[in-house]
PDB file of C-alpha atoms in Angstrom:
ATOM      1  CA  MET A1333       0.607   0.037   0.112  1.00  0.00           C
ATOM      2  CA  SER A1334       1.354   3.237  -0.729  1.00  0.00           C
ATOM      3  CA  LYS A1335       1.989   6.009   1.838  1.00  0.00           C
ATOM      4  CA  SER A1336      -0.734   8.451   0.103  1.00  0.00           C
ATOM      5  CA  LYS A1337      -2.956   5.839   0.170  1.00  0.00           C
ATOM      6  CA  GLY A1338      -2.421   4.611   4.005  1.00  0.00           C
ATOM      7  CA  GLY A1339      -2.692   8.503   4.460  1.00  0.00           C
ATOM      8  CA  VAL A1340      -6.258   8.565   3.183  1.00  0.00           C
ATOM      9  CA  TYR A1341      -7.425   6.236   5.983  1.00  0.00           C
ATOM     10  CA  GLU A1342      -5.673   7.376   8.592  1.00  0.00           C
ATOM     11  CA  ARG A1343      -7.046  10.820   8.106  1.00  0.00           C
ATOM     12  CA  GLU A1344     -10.629   9.494   8.308  1.00  0.00           C
ATOM     13  CA  LEU A1345      -9.859   7.385  11.364  1.00  0.00           C
ATOM     14  CA  LEU A1346      -8.533  10.504  13.011  1.00  0.00           C
ATOM     15  CA  ARG A1347     -11.831  12.566  11.727  1.00  0.00           C
ATOM     16  CA  LEU A1348     -14.009   9.620  13.102  1.00  0.00           C
ATOM     17  CA  PHE A1349     -12.709  10.235  16.599  1.00  0.00           C
ATOM     18  CA  PHE A1350     -12.546  14.460  16.229  1.00  0.00           C
ATOM     19  CA  ASP A1351     -16.386  14.043  15.224  1.00  0.00           C
ATOM     20  CA  ASN A1352     -16.673  12.049  18.278  1.00  0.00           C
ATOM     21  CA  GLY A1353     -15.400  14.457  20.664  1.00  0.00           C
ATOM     22  CA  PHE A1354     -11.059  12.763  20.961  1.00  0.00           C
ATOM     23  CA  SER A1355      -8.329  14.819  20.024  1.00  0.00           C
ATOM     24  CA  GLY A1356      -5.832  13.586  17.941  1.00  0.00           C
ATOM     25  CA  VAL A1357      -2.450  13.510  15.594  1.00  0.00           C
ATOM     26  CA  ARG A1358      -1.070  11.518  12.514  1.00  0.00           C
ATOM     27  CA  VAL A1359       2.534  10.525  12.622  1.00  0.00           C
ATOM     28  CA  ALA A1360       5.038  12.394  10.699  1.00  0.00           C
ATOM     29  CA  GLY A1361       7.518   9.866   9.084  1.00  0.00           C
ATOM     30  CA  SER A1362       5.627   7.181  10.874  1.00  0.00           C
ATOM     31  CA  GLY A1363       7.947   3.828  10.601  1.00  0.00           C
ATOM     32  CA  ALA A1364      10.623   5.592   9.325  1.00  0.00           C
ATOM     33  CA  SER A1365      11.945   6.933  12.291  1.00  0.00           C
ATOM     34  CA  SER A1366      14.470   5.291  14.448  1.00  0.00           C
ATOM     35  CA  MET A1367      12.458   5.898  17.740  1.00  0.00           C
ATOM     36  CA  PRO A1368       9.426   3.897  17.496  1.00  0.00           C
ATOM     37  CA  SER A1369       5.639   5.839  16.958  1.00  0.00           C
ATOM     38  CA  PRO A1370       2.034   4.595  15.862  1.00  0.00           C
ATOM     39  CA  ASP A1371       0.440   6.066  12.705  1.00  0.00           C
ATOM     40  CA  LEU A1372      -2.104   7.535  15.089  1.00  0.00           C
ATOM     41  CA  VAL A1373      -2.583   8.941  18.307  1.00  0.00           C
ATOM     42  CA  ILE A1374      -5.704   9.816  19.974  1.00  0.00           C
ATOM     43  CA  GLY A1375      -6.571  11.465  22.914  1.00  0.00           C
ATOM     44  CA  ARG A1376      -9.311  12.420  25.680  1.00  0.00           C
ATOM     45  CA  ALA A1377      -8.997  14.164  29.125  1.00  0.00           C
ATOM     46  CA  GLY A1378      -5.752  12.364  29.565  1.00  0.00           C
ATOM     47  CA  GLU A1379      -6.499   8.426  27.921  1.00  0.00           C
ATOM     48  CA  VAL A1380      -4.472   7.972  25.001  1.00  0.00           C
ATOM     49  CA  LEU A1381      -4.948   5.634  22.347  1.00  0.00           C
ATOM     50  CA  ALA A1382      -1.983   4.741  19.936  1.00  0.00           C
ATOM     51  CA  PHE A1383      -3.065   2.723  16.587  1.00  0.00           C
ATOM     52  CA  GLU A1384      -1.406   1.305  14.012  1.00  0.00           C
ATOM     53  CA  VAL A1385      -3.725   1.786  11.184  1.00  0.00           C
ATOM     54  CA  LYS A1386      -4.095  -1.028   7.983  1.00  0.00           C
ATOM     55  CA  SER A1387      -6.849  -1.316   4.684  1.00  0.00           C
ATOM     56  CA  THR A1388      -7.595  -3.999   3.090  1.00  0.00           C
ATOM     57  CA  VAL A1389      -9.863  -5.139   0.475  1.00  0.00           C
ATOM     58  CA  ASN A1390      -9.714  -9.088   1.508  1.00  0.00           C
ATOM     59  CA  ASP A1391     -11.756 -10.491   4.823  1.00  0.00           C
ATOM     60  CA  TYR A1392      -7.846 -10.461   6.517  1.00  0.00           C
ATOM     61  CA  VAL A1393      -4.471  -8.414   6.594  1.00  0.00           C
ATOM     62  CA  TYR A1394      -1.073  -9.292   8.309  1.00  0.00           C
ATOM     63  CA  ILE A1395       0.922  -7.064  10.447  1.00  0.00           C
ATOM     64  CA  SER A1396       4.535  -7.953  11.045  1.00  0.00           C
ATOM     65  CA  LYS A1397       5.922  -8.659  14.808  1.00  0.00           C
ATOM     66  CA  ALA A1398       8.494  -5.826  13.991  1.00  0.00           C
ATOM     67  CA  GLN A1399       5.404  -3.157  13.306  1.00  0.00           C
ATOM     68  CA  LEU A1400       3.671  -4.816  15.952  1.00  0.00           C
ATOM     69  CA  ASP A1401       6.563  -4.450  18.662  1.00  0.00           C
ATOM     70  CA  ASN A1402       7.165  -0.815  17.570  1.00  0.00           C
ATOM     71  CA  LEU A1403       3.799  -0.283  18.511  1.00  0.00           C
ATOM     72  CA  LEU A1404       4.067  -1.878  21.992  1.00  0.00           C
ATOM     73  CA  SER A1405       7.258  -0.385  22.985  1.00  0.00           C
ATOM     74  CA  PHE A1406       5.878   3.561  21.836  1.00  0.00           C
ATOM     75  CA  SER A1407       2.804   2.527  24.101  1.00  0.00           C
ATOM     76  CA  HIS A1408       4.438   1.232  26.741  1.00  0.00           C
ATOM     77  CA  VAL A1409       6.707   4.243  27.222  1.00  0.00           C
ATOM     78  CA  PHE A1410       3.966   6.977  26.558  1.00  0.00           C
ATOM     79  CA  GLY A1411       1.352   5.258  28.674  1.00  0.00           C
ATOM     80  CA  ALA A1412      -0.576   4.715  25.514  1.00  0.00           C
ATOM     81  CA  LYS A1413      -3.218   1.506  25.261  1.00  0.00           C
ATOM     82  CA  PRO A1414      -1.898   0.005  21.718  1.00  0.00           C
ATOM     83  CA  LEU A1415      -4.373  -0.988  19.141  1.00  0.00           C
ATOM     84  CA  VAL A1416      -4.910  -1.797  15.466  1.00  0.00           C
ATOM     85  CA  ALA A1417      -7.351  -0.206  13.300  1.00  0.00           C
ATOM     86  CA  VAL A1418      -8.271  -2.263  10.284  1.00  0.00           C
ATOM     87  CA  LYS A1419     -10.404  -0.570   7.486  1.00  0.00           C
ATOM     88  CA  PHE A1420     -12.060  -3.752   5.921  1.00  0.00           C
ATOM     89  CA  ILE A1421     -12.794  -1.611   2.574  1.00  0.00           C
ATOM     90  CA  ASN A1422     -16.926  -1.386   1.728  1.00  0.00           C
ATOM     91  CA  ARG A1423     -17.193  -2.862   5.084  1.00  0.00           C
ATOM     92  CA  GLY A1424     -16.013  -0.587   7.713  1.00  0.00           C
ATOM     93  CA  TRP A1425     -13.399  -0.116  10.637  1.00  0.00           C
ATOM     94  CA  ARG A1426     -12.761  -3.005  13.233  1.00  0.00           C
ATOM     95  CA  PHE A1427      -9.947  -2.680  16.049  1.00  0.00           C
ATOM     96  CA  PHE A1428      -8.465  -5.412  18.079  1.00  0.00           C
ATOM     97  CA  GLU A1429      -5.914  -4.972  21.051  1.00  0.00           C
ATOM     98  CA  ALA A1430      -2.508  -5.282  19.870  1.00  0.00           C
ATOM     99  CA  PRO A1431      -0.674  -8.531  21.109  1.00  0.00           C
ATOM    100  CA  GLU A1432       2.532  -9.623  21.788  1.00  0.00           C
ATOM    101  CA  ILE A1433       3.503 -12.372  19.495  1.00  0.00           C
ATOM    102  CA  ASP A1434       6.285 -14.578  19.017  1.00  0.00           C
ATOM    103  CA  SER A1435       6.052 -15.719  15.115  1.00  0.00           C
ATOM    104  CA  LYS A1436       6.927 -13.148  12.362  1.00  0.00           C
ATOM    105  CA  ASN A1437       3.286 -12.149  11.448  1.00  0.00           C
ATOM    106  CA  ALA A1438      -0.088 -11.585  13.584  1.00  0.00           C
ATOM    107  CA  ARG A1439      -3.693 -12.023  11.441  1.00  0.00           C
ATOM    108  CA  PHE A1440      -6.320  -9.676  11.936  1.00  0.00           C
ATOM    109  CA  SER A1441      -9.378 -11.130  10.226  1.00  0.00           C
ATOM    110  CA  PHE A1442     -12.948  -9.153   9.641  1.00  0.00           C
ATOM    111  CA  SER A1443     -14.762 -12.313  11.075  1.00  0.00           C
ATOM    112  CA  ASP A1444     -12.609 -12.561  14.552  1.00  0.00           C
ATOM    113  CA  SER A1445     -14.392 -11.112  17.765  1.00  0.00           C
ATOM    114  CA  SER A1446     -12.971  -7.479  16.728  1.00  0.00           C
ATOM    115  CA  ILE A1447     -14.725  -4.352  17.853  1.00  0.00           C
ATOM    116  CA  PHE A1448     -16.974  -1.958  16.140  1.00  0.00           C
ATOM    117  CA  PHE A1449     -16.267   2.009  15.926  1.00  0.00           C
ATOM    118  CA  GLU A1450     -19.451   2.396  18.383  1.00  0.00           C
ATOM    119  CA  ASN A1451     -19.029  -0.452  20.637  1.00  0.00           C
ATOM    120  CA  PHE A1452     -15.596   0.465  20.683  1.00  0.00           C
ATOM    121  CA  LEU A1453     -16.743   4.320  21.482  1.00  0.00           C
ATOM    122  CA  SER A1454     -18.837   3.211  23.938  1.00  0.00           C
ATOM    123  CA  LYS A1455     -16.558   0.648  25.687  1.00  0.00           C
ATOM    124  CA  ASN A1456     -13.777   3.227  25.811  1.00  0.00           C
ATOM    125  CA  LEU A1457     -15.936   5.874  26.944  1.00  0.00           C
ATOM    126  CA  ASN A1458     -16.844   3.745  30.465  1.00  0.00           C
ATOM    127  CA  TYR A1459     -12.933   3.077  30.228  1.00  0.00           C
ATOM    128  CA  PHE A1460     -12.634   6.672  30.534  1.00  0.00           C
TER     129      PHE A1460
ATOM    130  CA  MET B1182      10.509  29.885   8.578  1.00  0.00           C
ATOM    131  CA  SER B1183       9.963  27.222   5.806  1.00  0.00           C
ATOM    132  CA  LYS B1184       8.162  23.738   6.705  1.00  0.00           C
ATOM    133  CA  SER B1185      11.345  21.681   5.906  1.00  0.00           C
ATOM    134  CA  LYS B1186      13.499  24.239   8.401  1.00  0.00           C
ATOM    135  CA  GLY B1187      11.050  23.536  11.105  1.00  0.00           C
ATOM    136  CA  GLY B1188      11.168  20.011  10.719  1.00  0.00           C
ATOM    137  CA  VAL B1189      14.326  20.096  12.112  1.00  0.00           C
ATOM    138  CA  TYR B1190      14.627  21.809  15.050  1.00  0.00           C
ATOM    139  CA  GLU B1191      10.901  19.369  16.060  1.00  0.00           C
ATOM    140  CA  ARG B1192      13.217  16.459  15.110  1.00  0.00           C
ATOM    141  CA  GLU B1193      15.832  17.661  17.650  1.00  0.00           C
ATOM    142  CA  LEU B1194      13.654  18.109  20.323  1.00  0.00           C
ATOM    143  CA  LEU B1195      11.839  15.099  20.060  1.00  0.00           C
ATOM    144  CA  ARG B1196      15.272  13.054  19.860  1.00  0.00           C
ATOM    145  CA  LEU B1197      16.040  15.005  22.963  1.00  0.00           C
ATOM    146  CA  PHE B1198      13.135  13.989  25.069  1.00  0.00           C
ATOM    147  CA  PHE B1199      13.309  10.462  23.527  1.00  0.00           C
ATOM    148  CA  ASP B1200      17.112  10.158  24.971  1.00  0.00           C
ATOM    149  CA  ASN B1201      15.507  11.061  28.228  1.00  0.00           C
ATOM    150  CA  GLY B1202      13.145   8.379  28.165  1.00  0.00           C
ATOM    151  CA  PHE B1203       9.800   9.945  26.868  1.00  0.00           C
ATOM    152  CA  SER B1204       8.208   9.025  23.753  1.00  0.00           C
ATOM    153  CA  GLY B1205       6.760  11.147  21.233  1.00  0.00           C
ATOM    154  CA  VAL B1206       5.641  11.871  17.685  1.00  0.00           C
ATOM    155  CA  ARG B1207       5.942  14.714  14.950  1.00  0.00           C
ATOM    156  CA  VAL B1208       2.543  15.826  13.930  1.00  0.00           C
ATOM    157  CA  ALA B1209       1.855  14.997   9.966  1.00  0.00           C
ATOM    158  CA  GLY B1210       0.281  18.173   8.442  1.00  0.00           C
ATOM    159  CA  SER B1211       0.056  20.436  11.578  1.00  0.00           C
ATOM    160  CA  GLY B1212      -1.637  23.772  11.058  1.00  0.00           C
ATOM    161  CA  ALA B1213      -3.168  22.566   7.382  1.00  0.00           C
ATOM    162  CA  SER B1214      -6.000  20.330   9.109  1.00  0.00           C
ATOM    163  CA  SER B1215      -9.075  22.091   9.934  1.00  0.00           C
ATOM    164  CA  MET B1216      -8.687  19.865  13.593  1.00  0.00           C
ATOM    165  CA  PRO B1217      -6.539  21.458  16.069  1.00  0.00           C
ATOM    166  CA  SER B1218      -3.046  20.317  16.674  1.00  0.00           C
ATOM    167  CA  PRO B1219       0.261  20.992  17.824  1.00  0.00           C
ATOM    168  CA  ASP B1220       3.760  20.385  16.031  1.00  0.00           C
ATOM    169  CA  LEU B1221       4.742  17.371  19.092  1.00  0.00           C
ATOM    170  CA  VAL B1222       3.154  15.182  21.346  1.00  0.00           C
ATOM    171  CA  ILE B1223       5.261  13.979  24.190  1.00  0.00           C
ATOM    172  CA  GLY B1224       4.391  11.769  26.718  1.00  0.00           C
ATOM    173  CA  ARG B1225       5.332   9.451  29.412  1.00  0.00           C
ATOM    174  CA  ALA B1226       3.503   7.518  31.826  1.00  0.00           C
ATOM    175  CA  GLY B1227       0.179   8.706  30.498  1.00  0.00           C
ATOM    176  CA  GLU B1228       1.381  12.210  30.865  1.00  0.00           C
ATOM    177  CA  VAL B1229       1.480  14.397  28.111  1.00  0.00           C
ATOM    178  CA  LEU B1230       2.806  17.229  26.703  1.00  0.00           C
ATOM    179  CA  ALA B1231       1.522  19.081  23.450  1.00  0.00           C
ATOM    180  CA  PHE B1232       4.561  21.048  21.886  1.00  0.00           C
ATOM    181  CA  GLU B1233       4.034  24.199  19.560  1.00  0.00           C
ATOM    182  CA  VAL B1234       7.614  24.868  18.422  1.00  0.00           C
ATOM    183  CA  LYS B1235       9.958  27.792  17.157  1.00  0.00           C
ATOM    184  CA  SER B1236      13.163  28.811  16.221  1.00  0.00           C
ATOM    185  CA  THR B1237      15.010  32.470  16.276  1.00  0.00           C
ATOM    186  CA  VAL B1238      18.247  34.046  15.821  1.00  0.00           C
ATOM    187  CA  ASN B1239      16.529  36.739  17.504  1.00  0.00           C
ATOM    188  CA  ASP B1240      16.027  37.139  21.491  1.00  0.00           C
ATOM    189  CA  TYR B1241      12.603  36.715  21.218  1.00  0.00           C
ATOM    190  CA  VAL B1242       9.710  35.007  18.877  1.00  0.00           C
ATOM    191  CA  TYR B1243       5.600  36.091  18.176  1.00  0.00           C
ATOM    192  CA  ILE B1244       3.080  33.204  18.700  1.00  0.00           C
ATOM    193  CA  SER B1245      -0.214  34.184  17.163  1.00  0.00           C
ATOM    194  CA  LYS B1246      -3.356  34.048  19.162  1.00  0.00           C
ATOM    195  CA  ALA B1247      -4.920  31.810  16.313  1.00  0.00           C
ATOM    196  CA  GLN B1248      -1.700  29.077  17.018  1.00  0.00           C
ATOM    197  CA  LEU B1249      -1.689  29.542  20.986  1.00  0.00           C
ATOM    198  CA  ASP B1250      -5.829  28.726  20.552  1.00  0.00           C
ATOM    199  CA  ASN B1251      -5.174  25.937  18.170  1.00  0.00           C
ATOM    200  CA  LEU B1252      -2.656  24.202  21.212  1.00  0.00           C
ATOM    201  CA  LEU B1253      -5.202  24.904  23.959  1.00  0.00           C
ATOM    202  CA  SER B1254      -7.926  23.528  22.332  1.00  0.00           C
ATOM    203  CA  PHE B1255      -6.103  20.556  21.315  1.00  0.00           C
ATOM    204  CA  SER B1256      -4.481  20.073  24.639  1.00  0.00           C
ATOM    205  CA  HIS B1257      -7.838  21.049  26.540  1.00  0.00           C
ATOM    206  CA  VAL B1258      -9.510  18.047  24.649  1.00  0.00           C
ATOM    207  CA  PHE B1259      -6.667  15.468  24.860  1.00  0.00           C
ATOM    208  CA  GLY B1260      -6.168  16.100  28.958  1.00  0.00           C
ATOM    209  CA  ALA B1261      -2.300  17.275  27.612  1.00  0.00           C
ATOM    210  CA  LYS B1262       0.188  20.071  29.164  1.00  0.00           C
ATOM    211  CA  PRO B1263       0.099  22.802  26.398  1.00  0.00           C
ATOM    212  CA  LEU B1264       3.631  24.404  25.821  1.00  0.00           C
ATOM    213  CA  VAL B1265       5.745  26.510  23.570  1.00  0.00           C
ATOM    214  CA  ALA B1266       9.165  25.493  23.218  1.00  0.00           C
ATOM    215  CA  VAL B1267      11.453  27.950  21.312  1.00  0.00           C
ATOM    216  CA  LYS B1268      15.037  27.128  20.077  1.00  0.00           C
ATOM    217  CA  PHE B1269      17.100  30.230  20.436  1.00  0.00           C
ATOM    218  CA  ILE B1270      19.830  29.285  17.904  1.00  0.00           C
ATOM    219  CA  ASN B1271      23.343  28.916  19.101  1.00  0.00           C
ATOM    220  CA  ARG B1272      22.184  29.302  22.457  1.00  0.00           C
ATOM    221  CA  GLY B1273      19.358  26.685  23.137  1.00  0.00           C
ATOM    222  CA  TRP B1274      15.708  25.367  24.221  1.00  0.00           C
ATOM    223  CA  ARG B1275      13.716  27.537  26.496  1.00  0.00           C
ATOM    224  CA  PHE B1276      10.164  26.253  27.550  1.00  0.00           C
ATOM    225  CA  PHE B1277       7.097  28.234  28.341  1.00  0.00           C
ATOM    226  CA  GLU B1278       3.433  27.231  29.695  1.00  0.00           C
ATOM    227  CA  ALA B1279       1.254  28.421  26.720  1.00  0.00           C
ATOM    228  CA  PRO B1280      -0.716  31.398  27.883  1.00  0.00           C
ATOM    229  CA  GLU B1281      -4.518  32.275  27.268  1.00  0.00           C
ATOM    230  CA  ILE B1282      -4.055  35.610  25.246  1.00  0.00           C
ATOM    231  CA  ASP B1283      -6.421  38.708  23.927  1.00  0.00           C
ATOM    232  CA  SER B1284      -4.540  40.724  21.773  1.00  0.00           C
ATOM    233  CA  LYS B1285      -2.835  39.397  18.523  1.00  0.00           C
ATOM    234  CA  ASN B1286       0.272  38.177  19.404  1.00  0.00           C
ATOM    235  CA  ALA B1287       2.242  36.759  22.364  1.00  0.00           C
ATOM    236  CA  ARG B1288       5.979  37.443  22.820  1.00  0.00           C
ATOM    237  CA  PHE B1289       8.120  34.781  24.031  1.00  0.00           C
ATOM    238  CA  SER B1290      11.868  36.006  25.160  1.00  0.00           C
ATOM    239  CA  PHE B1291      15.269  34.453  25.650  1.00  0.00           C
ATOM    240  CA  SER B1292      15.658  36.537  28.991  1.00  0.00           C
ATOM    241  CA  ASP B1293      11.985  35.794  30.090  1.00  0.00           C
ATOM    242  CA  SER B1294      11.767  33.760  33.441  1.00  0.00           C
ATOM    243  CA  SER B1295      11.790  30.337  30.991  1.00  0.00           C
ATOM    244  CA  ILE B1296      12.339  26.832  31.727  1.00  0.00           C
ATOM    245  CA  PHE B1297      16.083  25.139  30.433  1.00  0.00           C
ATOM    246  CA  PHE B1298      15.597  21.871  29.697  1.00  0.00           C
ATOM    247  CA  GLU B1299      16.896  20.654  32.652  1.00  0.00           C
ATOM    248  CA  ASN B1300      14.927  22.119  34.707  1.00  0.00           C
ATOM    249  CA  PHE B1301      12.258  21.177  32.626  1.00  0.00           C
ATOM    250  CA  LEU B1302      12.751  17.752  32.866  1.00  0.00           C
ATOM    251  CA  SER B1303      13.396  17.365  36.380  1.00  0.00           C
ATOM    252  CA  LYS B1304      10.235  19.791  37.167  1.00  0.00           C
ATOM    253  CA  ASN B1305       8.052  17.595  35.128  1.00  0.00           C
ATOM    254  CA  LEU B1306       9.694  14.212  36.538  1.00  0.00           C
ATOM    255  CA  ASN B1307       8.549  15.219  39.717  1.00  0.00           C
ATOM    256  CA  TYR B1308       5.254  16.079  38.348  1.00  0.00           C
ATOM    257  CA  PHE B1309       4.833  12.708  36.661  1.00  0.00           C
TER     258      PHE B1309
END
């Protein structure tokens, strides 16, 4: 996926959170830096969510161990909740808590017990 | 100041915090978005600092009311501490708590009772 195409979905997700009362930023040079960083950092009232953002036309997407480690490392120091957001194109967003993995890749599937945006918001509103 | 030149000092400050045990990100498209956002978001253990970053060869720098309002608005929703970081070129970094202002610009001067990086860190380490 090209950088600009990835940016479209990052902006879409940032706008979705913004319209639901959060602040947030897209990260400049995410993945290019020697310092670990996510794609999006979203916050409200001091609670912080760090997102790796993916999109796919398939039923599933793979994320490398390196990318997950990077997200977990950033989130651990920052004090953020590490999350994977997947835009299943023409179907919608799903959110997954970023897992620690031993193997090479983690698979995130549309049909897994993932979280819809509305459920995610209400769950996290309780959490806040 | 050009965008790329601004980026140099944003990266320097991000690195400075990273080397002192913080996580952080530079913001993509800061100022270009319809959603308020700072230049840097820095965090540790759930405490968040939002920075407007400036540089100058002079003894002072002006920041517009619009930029400060933008920083304060972002920080209020996010739950971040709003700060202005000024790189006084050849002299070093100074930090200022972002003020609310009525007038057109705010002036931040090298000789004001601002905070040095080391003092800033130790002050904020106590704060954390």
